PDB file of N, CA and C in Angstrom:
ATOM      1  N   MET L  17       0.767  -1.521  -0.145  1.00  0.00           N
ATOM      2  CA  MET L  17       0.215   0.188   0.011  1.00  0.00           C
ATOM      3  C   MET L  17       0.629   1.357   0.037  1.00  0.00           C
ATOM      4  N   ILE L  18       0.129   2.499  -0.856  1.00  0.00           N
ATOM      5  CA  ILE L  18       1.546   3.309  -0.597  1.00  0.00           C
ATOM      6  C   ILE L  18       0.483   4.884  -0.227  1.00  0.00           C
ATOM      7  N   ALA L  19       1.461   5.010   0.688  1.00  0.00           N
ATOM      8  CA  ALA L  19       1.007   5.647   2.142  1.00  0.00           C
ATOM      9  C   ALA L  19       1.022   7.213   1.511  1.00  0.00           C
ATOM     10  N   ILE L  20      -0.259   8.126   2.192  1.00  0.00           N
ATOM     11  CA  ILE L  20      -0.003   9.165   1.890  1.00  0.00           C
ATOM     12  C   ILE L  20      -0.182  10.210   2.584  1.00  0.00           C
ATOM     13  N   GLU L  21       0.595  11.390   2.601  1.00  0.00           N
ATOM     14  CA  GLU L  21       1.212  12.083   3.263  1.00  0.00           C
ATOM     15  C   GLU L  21       0.791  13.891   2.988  1.00  0.00           C
ATOM     16  N   LYS L  22       0.817  14.222   4.868  1.00  0.00           N
ATOM     17  CA  LYS L  22       0.349  15.846   4.357  1.00  0.00           C
ATOM     18  C   LYS L  22       1.786  16.823   4.733  1.00  0.00           C
ATOM     19  N   GLY L  23       1.700  17.985   3.867  1.00  0.00           N
ATOM     20  CA  GLY L  23       2.517  18.751   4.585  1.00  0.00           C
ATOM     21  C   GLY L  23       3.796  19.067   4.169  1.00  0.00           C
ATOM     22  N   VAL L  24       3.626  18.502   2.626  1.00  0.00           N
ATOM     23  CA  VAL L  24       5.108  18.120   1.709  1.00  0.00           C
ATOM     24  C   VAL L  24       5.233  19.231   1.093  1.00  0.00           C
ATOM     25  N   PRO L  25       6.093  19.932   1.504  1.00  0.00           N
ATOM     26  CA  PRO L  25       6.073  21.325   0.249  1.00  0.00           C
ATOM     27  C   PRO L  25       6.653  20.673  -1.271  1.00  0.00           C
ATOM     28  N   ILE L  26       6.436  21.325  -2.028  1.00  0.00           N
ATOM     29  CA  ILE L  26       6.493  21.735  -3.817  1.00  0.00           C
ATOM     30  C   ILE L  26       8.249  21.760  -3.606  1.00  0.00           C
ATOM     31  N   PRO L  27       8.517  21.067  -4.040  1.00  0.00           N
ATOM     32  CA  PRO L  27      10.246  21.839  -4.618  1.00  0.00           C
ATOM     33  C   PRO L  27      10.055  22.574  -5.571  1.00  0.00           C
ATOM     34  N   ALA L  28      10.816  23.703  -5.170  1.00  0.00           N
ATOM     35  CA  ALA L  28      11.153  24.628  -6.956  1.00  0.00           C
ATOM     36  C   ALA L  28      11.477  23.964  -7.536  1.00  0.00           C
ATOM     37  N   GLY L  29      11.111  24.108  -9.148  1.00  0.00           N
ATOM     38  CA  GLY L  29      11.144  24.250  -9.982  1.00  0.00           C
ATOM     39  C   GLY L  29      10.981  24.824 -11.204  1.00  0.00           C
ATOM     40  N   ASN L  30      11.809  24.676 -12.715  1.00  0.00           N
ATOM     41  CA  ASN L  30      11.302  25.112 -13.549  1.00  0.00           C
ATOM     42  C   ASN L  30      11.631  26.457 -13.955  1.00  0.00           C
ATOM     43  N   GLU L  31      12.933  26.573 -12.467  1.00  0.00           N
ATOM     44  CA  GLU L  31      13.526  28.023 -12.680  1.00  0.00           C
ATOM     45  C   GLU L  31      14.495  28.171 -13.660  1.00  0.00           C
ATOM     46  N   SER L  32      14.841  28.982 -14.498  1.00  0.00           N
ATOM     47  CA  SER L  32      15.691  29.769 -14.996  1.00  0.00           C
ATOM     48  C   SER L  32      16.747  29.176 -14.653  1.00  0.00           C
ATOM     49  N   LYS L  33      17.893  29.303 -15.081  1.00  0.00           N
ATOM     50  CA  LYS L  33      19.305  29.465 -15.023  1.00  0.00           C
ATOM     51  C   LYS L  33      19.600  30.807 -15.116  1.00  0.00           C
ATOM     52  N   TYR L  34      19.411  31.930 -16.404  1.00  0.00           N
ATOM     53  CA  TYR L  34      18.969  32.754 -16.738  1.00  0.00           C
ATOM     54  C   TYR L  34      18.240  33.545 -15.938  1.00  0.00           C
ATOM     55  N   PRO L  35      18.903  35.219 -15.759  1.00  0.00           N
ATOM     56  CA  PRO L  35      18.323  36.518 -14.566  1.00  0.00           C
ATOM     57  C   PRO L  35      17.161  36.715 -15.499  1.00  0.00           C
ATOM     58  N   TRP L  36      16.317  36.384 -16.791  1.00  0.00           N
ATOM     59  CA  TRP L  36      15.138  36.932 -17.110  1.00  0.00           C
ATOM     60  C   TRP L  36      14.668  38.306 -16.932  1.00  0.00           C
ATOM     61  N   ARG L  37      13.579  37.398 -15.351  1.00  0.00           N
ATOM     62  CA  ARG L  37      12.832  38.617 -14.746  1.00  0.00           C
ATOM     63  C   ARG L  37      13.597  40.079 -13.460  1.00  0.00           C
ATOM     64  N   LYS L  38      14.576  39.248 -13.223  1.00  0.00           N
ATOM     65  CA  LYS L  38      15.326  40.142 -12.704  1.00  0.00           C
ATOM     66  C   LYS L  38      16.012  41.139 -13.744  1.00  0.00           C
ATOM     67  N   MET L  39      15.883  41.122 -15.014  1.00  0.00           N
ATOM     68  CA  MET L  39      15.996  42.173 -15.982  1.00  0.00           C
ATOM     69  C   MET L  39      15.559  43.753 -16.130  1.00  0.00           C
ATOM     70  N   GLU L  40      16.000  44.268 -16.722  1.00  0.00           N
ATOM     71  CA  GLU L  40      14.940  46.255 -16.525  1.00  0.00           C
ATOM     72  C   GLU L  40      15.554  46.345 -18.246  1.00  0.00           C
ATOM     73  N   ILE L  41      14.360  46.962 -19.390  1.00  0.00           N
ATOM     74  CA  ILE L  41      14.633  47.556 -20.595  1.00  0.00           C
ATOM     75  C   ILE L  41      16.068  47.941 -20.619  1.00  0.00           C
ATOM     76  N   GLY L  42      17.089  46.986 -22.093  1.00  0.00           N
ATOM     77  CA  GLY L  42      18.565  47.743 -21.981  1.00  0.00           C
ATOM     78  C   GLY L  42      19.443  46.564 -21.550  1.00  0.00           C
ATOM     79  N   ASP L  43      19.228  46.173 -20.242  1.00  0.00           N
ATOM     80  CA  ASP L  43      19.703  45.335 -19.902  1.00  0.00           C
ATOM     81  C   ASP L  43      20.619  44.192 -20.465  1.00  0.00           C
ATOM     82  N   SER L  44      21.389  43.781 -20.564  1.00  0.00           N
ATOM     83  CA  SER L  44      21.631  42.183 -20.942  1.00  0.00           C
ATOM     84  C   SER L  44      22.774  41.714 -20.075  1.00  0.00           C
ATOM     85  N   PHE L  45      22.950  40.526 -20.092  1.00  0.00           N
ATOM     86  CA  PHE L  45      23.764  39.436 -19.412  1.00  0.00           C
ATOM     87  C   PHE L  45      24.376  38.571 -21.014  1.00  0.00           C
ATOM     88  N   TYR L  46      25.545  38.090 -20.406  1.00  0.00           N
ATOM     89  CA  TYR L  46      26.584  37.369 -20.971  1.00  0.00           C
ATOM     90  C   TYR L  46      26.546  35.845 -20.458  1.00  0.00           C
ATOM     91  N   VAL L  47      26.936  34.902 -21.453  1.00  0.00           N
ATOM     92  CA  VAL L  47      27.272  33.353 -20.995  1.00  0.00           C
ATOM     93  C   VAL L  47      28.394  33.186 -22.242  1.00  0.00           C
ATOM     94  N   ALA L  48      29.478  32.884 -21.256  1.00  0.00           N
ATOM     95  CA  ALA L  48      31.010  32.630 -21.953  1.00  0.00           C
ATOM     96  C   ALA L  48      30.599  31.118 -21.919  1.00  0.00           C
ATOM     97  N   GLY L  49      31.337  30.665 -23.377  1.00  0.00           N
ATOM     98  CA  GLY L  49      31.148  29.604 -23.707  1.00  0.00           C
ATOM     99  C   GLY L  49      29.716  29.043 -24.547  1.00  0.00           C
ATOM    100  N   VAL L  50      29.301  29.330 -24.289  1.00  0.00           N
ATOM    101  CA  VAL L  50      27.659  29.124 -25.460  1.00  0.00           C
ATOM    102  C   VAL L  50      27.342  29.614 -26.021  1.00  0.00           C
ATOM    103  N   LYS L  51      26.966  29.074 -27.859  1.00  0.00           N
ATOM    104  CA  LYS L  51      26.726  29.135 -28.383  1.00  0.00           C
ATOM    105  C   LYS L  51      25.183  29.525 -28.106  1.00  0.00           C
ATOM    106  N   PRO L  52      24.738  31.080 -29.073  1.00  0.00           N
ATOM    107  CA  PRO L  52      23.453  31.431 -29.279  1.00  0.00           C
ATOM    108  C   PRO L  52      22.497  30.047 -29.151  1.00  0.00           C
ATOM    109  N   THR L  53      21.860  29.252 -30.046  1.00  0.00           N
ATOM    110  CA  THR L  53      21.391  28.344 -30.103  1.00  0.00           C
ATOM    111  C   THR L  53      20.813  27.100 -28.697  1.00  0.00           C
ATOM    112  N   ALA L  54      21.592  27.765 -27.801  1.00  0.00           N
ATOM    113  CA  ALA L  54      21.406  27.116 -26.800  1.00  0.00           C
ATOM    114  C   ALA L  54      20.677  27.810 -25.575  1.00  0.00           C
ATOM    115  N   ILE L  55      20.884  28.838 -25.945  1.00  0.00           N
ATOM    116  CA  ILE L  55      19.710  29.582 -25.504  1.00  0.00           C
ATOM    117  C   ILE L  55      18.292  30.291 -25.615  1.00  0.00           C
ATOM    118  N   TYR L  56      18.014  29.892 -27.029  1.00  0.00           N
ATOM    119  CA  TYR L  56      17.029  30.188 -27.960  1.00  0.00           C
ATOM    120  C   TYR L  56      15.584  29.366 -27.073  1.00  0.00           C
ATOM    121  N   THR L  57      15.301  27.630 -26.351  1.00  0.00           N
ATOM    122  CA  THR L  57      14.469  27.691 -26.070  1.00  0.00           C
ATOM    123  C   THR L  57      13.846  28.261 -24.656  1.00  0.00           C
ATOM    124  N   ALA L  58      15.214  29.217 -24.221  1.00  0.00           N
ATOM    125  CA  ALA L  58      15.254  29.282 -23.205  1.00  0.00           C
ATOM    126  C   ALA L  58      14.604  30.863 -22.824  1.00  0.00           C
ATOM    127  N   ARG L  59      14.837  31.585 -24.168  1.00  0.00           N
ATOM    128  CA  ARG L  59      14.388  32.785 -24.654  1.00  0.00           C
ATOM    129  C   ARG L  59      13.026  32.378 -24.999  1.00  0.00           C
ATOM    130  N   ALA L  60      12.722  31.306 -25.330  1.00  0.00           N
ATOM    131  CA  ALA L  60      11.502  31.689 -25.837  1.00  0.00           C
ATOM    132  C   ALA L  60      10.578  31.672 -24.909  1.00  0.00           C
ATOM    133  N   ARG L  61      10.601  30.901 -24.248  1.00  0.00           N
ATOM    134  CA  ARG L  61       9.905  30.172 -22.971  1.00  0.00           C
ATOM    135  C   ARG L  61      10.004  31.709 -22.375  1.00  0.00           C
ATOM    136  N   ALA L  62      10.532  32.479 -21.961  1.00  0.00           N
ATOM    137  CA  ALA L  62      10.303  33.376 -21.512  1.00  0.00           C
ATOM    138  C   ALA L  62       9.781  34.625 -21.778  1.00  0.00           C
ATOM    139  N   GLN L  63      10.128  34.562 -23.463  1.00  0.00           N
ATOM    140  CA  GLN L  63       9.557  35.933 -24.108  1.00  0.00           C
ATOM    141  C   GLN L  63       8.017  35.100 -23.913  1.00  0.00           C
ATOM    142  N   ARG L  64       7.456  33.938 -23.337  1.00  0.00           N
ATOM    143  CA  ARG L  64       6.295  33.741 -23.446  1.00  0.00           C
ATOM    144  C   ARG L  64       5.407  33.965 -21.618  1.00  0.00           C
ATOM    145  N   GLU L  65       6.157  33.552 -20.919  1.00  0.00           N
ATOM    146  CA  GLU L  65       5.644  34.072 -19.740  1.00  0.00           C
ATOM    147  C   GLU L  65       5.870  35.569 -19.537  1.00  0.00           C
ATOM    148  N   THR L  66       6.918  36.054 -20.071  1.00  0.00           N
ATOM    149  CA  THR L  66       6.871  37.321 -19.127  1.00  0.00           C
ATOM    150  C   THR L  66       6.124  38.038 -20.634  1.00  0.00           C
ATOM    151  N   GLY L  67       6.057  38.405 -21.230  1.00  0.00           N
ATOM    152  CA  GLY L  67       5.624  39.210 -21.827  1.00  0.00           C
ATOM    153  C   GLY L  67       7.177  39.990 -22.923  1.00  0.00           C
ATOM    154  N   PHE L  68       8.268  40.005 -22.220  1.00  0.00           N
ATOM    155  CA  PHE L  68       9.082  40.738 -22.819  1.00  0.00           C
ATOM    156  C   PHE L  68       9.444  40.321 -23.861  1.00  0.00           C
ATOM    157  N   LYS L  69      10.126  40.719 -24.884  1.00  0.00           N
ATOM    158  CA  LYS L  69      11.117  40.656 -25.875  1.00  0.00           C
ATOM    159  C   LYS L  69      12.891  40.607 -25.837  1.00  0.00           C
ATOM    160  N   PHE L  70      13.431  39.847 -25.964  1.00  0.00           N
ATOM    161  CA  PHE L  70      15.260  39.622 -25.553  1.00  0.00           C
ATOM    162  C   PHE L  70      15.632  38.940 -27.279  1.00  0.00           C
ATOM    163  N   CYS L  71      17.100  40.246 -27.544  1.00  0.00           N
ATOM    164  CA  CYS L  71      17.577  39.372 -28.096  1.00  0.00           C
ATOM    165  C   CYS L  71      18.816  38.886 -27.975  1.00  0.00           C
ATOM    166  N   VAL L  72      18.754  37.844 -28.682  1.00  0.00           N
ATOM    167  CA  VAL L  72      20.065  37.379 -28.359  1.00  0.00           C
ATOM    168  C   VAL L  72      21.096  36.756 -28.887  1.00  0.00           C
ATOM    169  N   LYS L  73      22.560  36.916 -29.140  1.00  0.00           N
ATOM    170  CA  LYS L  73      23.419  37.216 -29.769  1.00  0.00           C
ATOM    171  C   LYS L  73      24.780  36.624 -29.679  1.00  0.00           C
ATOM    172  N   GLY L  74      25.754  35.915 -30.530  1.00  0.00           N
ATOM    173  CA  GLY L  74      27.092  34.812 -30.304  1.00  0.00           C
ATOM    174  C   GLY L  74      27.693  36.422 -30.192  1.00  0.00           C
ATOM    175  N   ILE L  75      28.452  36.711 -28.910  1.00  0.00           N
ATOM    176  CA  ILE L  75      29.973  37.235 -28.874  1.00  0.00           C
ATOM    177  C   ILE L  75      31.011  36.856 -28.355  1.00  0.00           C
ATOM    178  N   ASP L  76      31.946  37.185 -28.532  1.00  0.00           N
ATOM    179  CA  ASP L  76      33.017  36.670 -28.433  1.00  0.00           C
ATOM    180  C   ASP L  76      32.978  35.231 -27.648  1.00  0.00           C
ATOM    181  N   GLY L  77      33.221  34.628 -28.568  1.00  0.00           N
ATOM    182  CA  GLY L  77      33.057  33.094 -27.715  1.00  0.00           C
ATOM    183  C   GLY L  77      31.701  32.701 -26.766  1.00  0.00           C
ATOM    184  N   GLY L  78      31.174  33.397 -26.662  1.00  0.00           N
ATOM    185  CA  GLY L  78      30.132  33.541 -25.331  1.00  0.00           C
ATOM    186  C   GLY L  78      28.554  33.909 -26.489  1.00  0.00           C
ATOM    187  N   THR L  79      27.704  34.040 -25.412  1.00  0.00           N
ATOM    188  CA  THR L  79      26.398  34.531 -26.383  1.00  0.00           C
ATOM    189  C   THR L  79      26.113  35.566 -25.043  1.00  0.00           C
ATOM    190  N   ARG L  80      25.285  37.274 -25.418  1.00  0.00           N
ATOM    191  CA  ARG L  80      24.914  38.153 -24.743  1.00  0.00           C
ATOM    192  C   ARG L  80      23.836  37.848 -24.808  1.00  0.00           C
ATOM    193  N   VAL L  81      22.699  37.899 -24.324  1.00  0.00           N
ATOM    194  CA  VAL L  81      21.155  38.605 -24.152  1.00  0.00           C
ATOM    195  C   VAL L  81      20.383  39.662 -23.684  1.00  0.00           C
ATOM    196  N   TRP L  82      19.965  40.660 -24.485  1.00  0.00           N
ATOM    197  CA  TRP L  82      19.719  42.131 -24.056  1.00  0.00           C
ATOM    198  C   TRP L  82      17.810  41.875 -24.204  1.00  0.00           C
ATOM    199  N   TRP L  83      17.237  42.600 -22.715  1.00  0.00           N
ATOM    200  CA  TRP L  83      16.101  43.013 -23.064  1.00  0.00           C
ATOM    201  C   TRP L  83      15.539  43.877 -23.502  1.00  0.00           C
ATOM    202  N   VAL L  84      15.132  43.743 -25.114  1.00  0.00           N
ATOM    203  CA  VAL L  84      14.822  45.217 -26.155  1.00  0.00           C
ATOM    204  C   VAL L  84      13.526  45.270 -25.982  1.00  0.00           C
ATOM    205  N   LEU L  85      12.710  45.183 -24.934  1.00  0.00           N
ATOM    206  CA  LEU L  85      11.135  45.201 -25.308  1.00  0.00           C
ATOM    207  C   LEU L  85       9.802  44.619 -24.153  1.00  0.00           C
TER     208      LEU L  85
END
């Protein structure tokens, strides 16, 4: 039989490793050693969840992401 437990908190999850929600228009962040294609899915999800627009560009061996609108 499987025991039923009460009061067990749900662990935090689905949090992005990128600071999408902490940014303001014009802010950017740089991720060294990561190609832009590795960030595209996270960007699409962040845009869908926040309604903000982010620009992703490969720069100097990594990727820079800007909040543009």
